[in-house]
Tab-separated table of C-alpha atoms in Angstrom:
chain	number	residue	atom	x	y	z
A	1	ASP	CA	106.480	108.759	142.654
A	2	ALA	CA	103.729	109.155	140.189
A	3	GLY	CA	103.810	107.431	136.926
A	4	ILE	CA	105.108	104.107	135.652
A	5	THR	CA	108.270	102.592	136.962
A	6	GLN	CA	110.212	99.444	135.889
A	7	SER	CA	112.728	97.465	137.683
A	8	PRO	CA	115.510	96.590	137.453
A	9	ARG	CA	116.610	99.113	134.717
A	10	TYR	CA	119.582	96.817	133.747
A	11	LYS	CA	119.797	93.080	134.153
A	12	ILE	CA	122.252	90.446	132.906
A	13	THR	CA	121.536	86.799	133.323
A	14	GLU	CA	122.417	83.448	131.945
A	15	THR	CA	120.787	81.099	129.502
A	16	GLY	CA	118.224	78.928	131.399
A	17	ARG	CA	117.659	81.068	134.285
A	18	GLN	CA	114.225	82.514	135.370
A	19	VAL	CA	113.977	86.299	135.349
A	20	THR	CA	111.245	88.541	136.425
A	21	LEU	CA	110.997	92.123	135.374
A	22	MET	CA	108.653	94.381	137.324
A	23	CYS	CA	106.350	97.172	136.314
A	24	HIS	CA	104.387	99.478	138.723
A	25	GLN	CA	101.920	102.223	137.749
A	26	THR	CA	100.338	104.831	140.009
A	27	TRP	CA	97.594	106.013	137.898
A	28	SER	CA	95.125	103.180	138.238
A	29	HIS	CA	95.054	102.590	134.542
A	30	SER	CA	93.009	99.465	133.647
A	31	TYR	CA	95.282	98.413	130.662
A	32	MET	CA	98.884	97.318	131.003
A	33	PHE	CA	101.212	95.993	128.327
A	34	TRP	CA	104.688	94.556	127.864
A	35	TYR	CA	106.663	95.110	124.739
A	36	ARG	CA	110.117	94.356	123.508
A	37	GLN	CA	112.179	96.736	121.221
A	38	ASP	CA	114.796	95.247	118.993
A	39	LEU	CA	116.636	96.911	116.233
A	40	GLY	CA	114.733	96.838	113.066
A	41	HIS	CA	111.578	95.533	114.612
A	42	GLY	CA	110.424	98.291	116.576
A	43	LEU	CA	108.099	97.735	119.467
A	44	ARG	CA	106.411	94.193	119.685
A	45	LEU	CA	103.674	93.440	122.030
A	46	ILE	CA	104.425	90.473	124.346
A	47	TYR	CA	101.313	90.409	126.576
A	48	TYR	CA	98.671	92.780	127.768
A	49	SER	CA	96.120	93.031	130.535
A	50	ALA	CA	92.772	94.722	130.326
A	51	ALA	CA	92.259	94.566	134.169
A	52	ALA	CA	93.404	92.542	137.298
A	53	ASP	CA	93.322	88.694	136.554
A	54	ILE	CA	92.781	89.376	132.891
A	55	THR	CA	95.915	88.862	130.634
A	56	ASP	CA	96.058	87.979	126.865
A	57	LYS	CA	98.882	87.270	124.502
A	58	GLY	CA	100.248	89.706	122.000
A	59	GLU	CA	102.532	89.192	118.939
A	60	VAL	CA	105.419	87.519	120.667
A	61	PRO	CA	104.332	85.789	123.780
A	62	ASP	CA	106.518	82.454	123.586
A	63	GLY	CA	108.758	82.023	126.478
A	64	TYR	CA	107.103	84.628	128.670
A	65	VAL	CA	104.625	84.587	131.534
A	66	VAL	CA	102.536	87.381	132.975
A	67	SER	CA	100.342	87.749	136.028
A	68	ARG	CA	98.282	90.639	137.245
A	69	SER	CA	96.907	90.188	140.743
A	70	LYS	CA	96.726	93.931	141.491
A	71	THR	CA	95.797	96.775	139.187
A	72	GLU	CA	99.146	98.582	139.627
A	73	ASN	CA	101.576	95.763	139.205
A	74	PHE	CA	102.221	93.804	135.978
A	75	PRO	CA	105.215	91.537	136.299
A	76	LEU	CA	106.910	89.598	133.164
A	77	THR	CA	108.733	86.398	133.741
A	78	LEU	CA	111.084	84.695	131.507
A	79	GLU	CA	110.704	81.111	132.660
A	80	SER	CA	114.021	79.911	131.075
A	81	ALA	CA	115.922	82.711	129.449
A	82	THR	CA	117.319	82.319	125.977
A	83	ARG	CA	119.839	84.614	124.092
A	84	SER	CA	117.021	85.516	121.636
A	85	GLN	CA	115.368	87.367	124.620
A	86	THR	CA	118.093	89.748	124.886
A	87	SER	CA	116.372	93.014	124.237
A	88	VAL	CA	114.940	96.253	125.800
A	89	TYR	CA	111.725	95.678	127.597
A	90	PHE	CA	109.039	98.407	127.995
A	91	CYS	CA	106.034	98.294	130.184
A	92	ALA	CA	103.192	100.657	129.205
A	93	SER	CA	99.657	101.608	130.743
A	94	SER	CA	96.584	103.289	129.438
A	95	VAL	CA	92.766	103.961	129.993
A	96	PRO	CA	90.888	102.326	127.235
A	97	SER	CA	92.477	104.382	124.385
A	98	ASN	CA	95.325	104.306	121.980
A	99	GLU	CA	97.426	106.676	124.107
A	100	GLN	CA	99.954	104.457	125.984
A	101	PHE	CA	102.314	105.680	128.765
A	102	PHE	CA	105.523	103.870	128.736
A	103	GLY	CA	107.947	103.129	131.494
A	104	PRO	CA	111.723	103.915	131.264
A	105	GLY	CA	112.609	100.382	130.022
A	106	THR	CA	114.617	97.433	131.193
A	107	ARG	CA	117.792	96.414	129.454
A	108	LEU	CA	118.072	92.729	129.369
A	109	THR	CA	121.136	90.823	128.315
A	110	VAL	CA	121.080	87.053	128.367
A	111	LEU	CA	124.523	85.374	128.078
B	1	GLN	CA	105.441	93.025	103.904
B	2	LYS	CA	105.528	94.608	107.229
B	3	GLU	CA	102.201	96.150	108.148
B	4	VAL	CA	103.947	99.554	108.895
B	5	GLU	CA	107.347	100.604	107.369
B	6	GLN	CA	109.528	103.472	108.329
B	7	ASP	CA	112.950	104.557	106.953
B	8	PRO	CA	115.292	103.975	110.068
B	9	GLY	CA	117.659	106.728	109.088
B	10	PRO	CA	119.650	107.902	110.623
B	11	LEU	CA	118.705	111.459	109.534
B	12	SER	CA	121.065	114.334	110.363
B	13	VAL	CA	119.822	117.954	109.904
B	14	PRO	CA	121.251	121.430	110.828
B	15	GLU	CA	119.410	123.296	113.549
B	16	GLY	CA	116.442	125.261	112.024
B	17	ALA	CA	115.849	122.922	109.177
B	18	ILE	CA	112.397	121.511	108.346
B	19	VAL	CA	112.297	117.776	109.115
B	20	SER	CA	109.959	115.348	107.356
B	21	LEU	CA	109.507	111.875	108.784
B	22	ASN	CA	107.292	109.284	107.063
B	23	CYS	CA	105.457	106.153	107.404
B	24	THR	CA	103.687	103.719	104.973
B	25	TYR	CA	101.271	101.070	105.912
B	26	SER	CA	99.331	98.343	104.356
B	27	ASN	CA	96.225	97.803	106.456
B	28	SER	CA	93.514	100.083	105.054
B	29	ALA	CA	91.491	99.531	108.297
B	30	PHE	CA	93.934	101.770	110.248
B	31	GLN	CA	91.946	104.998	111.356
B	32	TYR	CA	94.137	106.255	114.453
B	33	PHE	CA	97.562	107.354	113.797
B	34	MET	CA	100.107	108.484	116.333
B	35	TRP	CA	103.647	109.610	116.548
B	36	TYR	CA	105.721	108.856	119.479
B	37	ARG	CA	109.220	110.435	120.409
B	38	GLN	CA	111.781	108.241	122.129
B	39	TYR	CA	114.997	109.882	123.615
B	40	SER	CA	118.009	107.769	124.004
B	41	ARG	CA	117.508	105.037	126.976
B	42	LYS	CA	114.032	106.444	127.783
B	43	GLY	CA	110.489	105.015	126.947
B	44	PRO	CA	108.561	106.406	124.008
B	45	GLU	CA	106.202	109.401	124.755
B	46	LEU	CA	103.081	110.518	122.707
B	47	LEU	CA	103.729	113.443	120.511
B	48	MET	CA	100.751	113.594	118.094
B	49	TYR	CA	97.449	111.729	117.725
B	50	THR	CA	95.254	112.019	114.621
B	51	TYR	CA	92.158	110.389	113.252
B	52	SER	CA	91.459	109.514	109.700
B	53	SER	CA	92.944	111.757	106.997
B	54	GLY	CA	93.961	115.404	107.314
B	55	ASN	CA	96.404	117.548	109.166
B	56	LYS	CA	96.987	118.384	112.845
B	57	GLU	CA	99.256	121.037	114.022
B	58	ASP	CA	100.804	121.350	117.451
B	59	GLY	CA	103.347	124.134	117.843
B	60	ARG	CA	106.365	123.296	115.559
B	61	PHE	CA	104.946	119.862	114.797
B	62	THR	CA	102.443	118.862	111.896
B	63	ALA	CA	101.031	115.509	111.450
B	64	GLN	CA	99.562	114.706	107.839
B	65	VAL	CA	97.483	111.520	107.142
B	66	ASP	CA	96.798	110.396	103.552
B	67	LYS	CA	94.535	107.392	103.958
B	68	SER	CA	94.242	107.138	100.133
B	69	SER	CA	98.061	106.665	99.767
B	70	LYS	CA	98.390	104.812	103.131
B	71	TYR	CA	101.044	107.326	104.038
B	72	ILE	CA	101.516	109.419	107.192
B	73	SER	CA	103.959	112.229	107.738
B	74	LEU	CA	105.350	114.169	110.721
B	75	PHE	CA	106.898	117.635	110.006
B	76	ILE	CA	109.106	119.508	112.452
B	77	ARG	CA	109.682	123.237	111.823
B	78	ASP	CA	112.464	125.183	113.064
B	79	SER	CA	114.180	122.059	114.304
B	80	GLN	CA	116.179	122.155	117.551
B	81	PRO	CA	118.992	119.869	119.019
B	82	SER	CA	116.273	118.938	121.719
B	83	ASP	CA	114.338	117.378	118.935
B	84	SER	CA	117.132	114.715	118.473
B	85	ALA	CA	115.330	111.422	119.055
B	86	THR	CA	113.808	108.375	117.499
B	87	TYR	CA	110.495	108.890	116.136
B	88	LEU	CA	108.144	106.098	116.136
B	89	CYS	CA	104.857	105.972	114.034
B	90	ALA	CA	102.053	103.864	115.463
B	91	MET	CA	98.627	103.126	114.094
B	92	SER	CA	95.421	101.338	115.026
B	93	ALA	CA	91.981	100.268	113.541
B	94	GLU	CA	90.081	100.802	116.781
B	95	THR	CA	89.795	103.449	119.479
B	96	SER	CA	90.897	101.002	122.187
B	97	TYR	CA	94.395	99.902	122.881
B	98	ASP	CA	94.016	96.729	120.830
B	99	LYS	CA	96.343	96.196	118.021
B	100	VAL	CA	98.377	99.296	118.154
B	101	ILE	CA	101.075	98.697	115.582
B	102	PHE	CA	104.378	100.435	115.782
B	103	GLY	CA	106.690	101.405	113.148
B	104	PRO	CA	110.691	100.638	113.651
B	105	GLY	CA	111.527	104.335	114.269
B	106	THR	CA	113.561	106.848	112.566
B	107	SER	CA	116.596	108.161	114.342
B	108	LEU	CA	116.989	111.921	114.016
B	109	SER	CA	119.972	114.116	114.865
B	110	VAL	CA	119.757	117.860	114.803
B	111	ILE	CA	123.105	119.485	114.719
B	112	PRO	CA	123.700	122.950	116.341
């Protein structure tokens, strides 16, 4: 399917476990982003990537790791999940412009 | 003070009403202003994009920017139940993706 997809859509995990959220886009967009969305905070940028093998921190990077070995994939890993990382996670992609295209989101619960 | 502020609502209006959604911001460097619409359990999608001050119209939607007051608005005319969603304002100082700041969103319900 064309577009941007995220998996899993829902995930429940326990404190201390490693979790990887996947993001895949078919547009060959150079830029990709990970956001978390929490009530009252809106969308906050975790990490972004300008191209394969180029990543940089956003506003709230602590506790997260990203990689981008291929243009179309941008996985986000929580190395040791904490309850404060319970959130809805959105992946987005764009060409170099402000218009970002968002995936459907992953709802993560950390018990 | 947050960089971008937005009344979270919820806002409930009857079908056919004119809706006004607003954001204020503190960073005078912002030049690019966007409105995203987010349906429940979906990702945000870009609705309107404006540069600098002025108005932009697209069908039933009008975006207004008043840089002197650091205030942006989205008007929805003849609102429909399908407009029920959360509306996020977003803004940036640059043309690139960098430092796009999102507001927390306003939840809108249009009642038939």
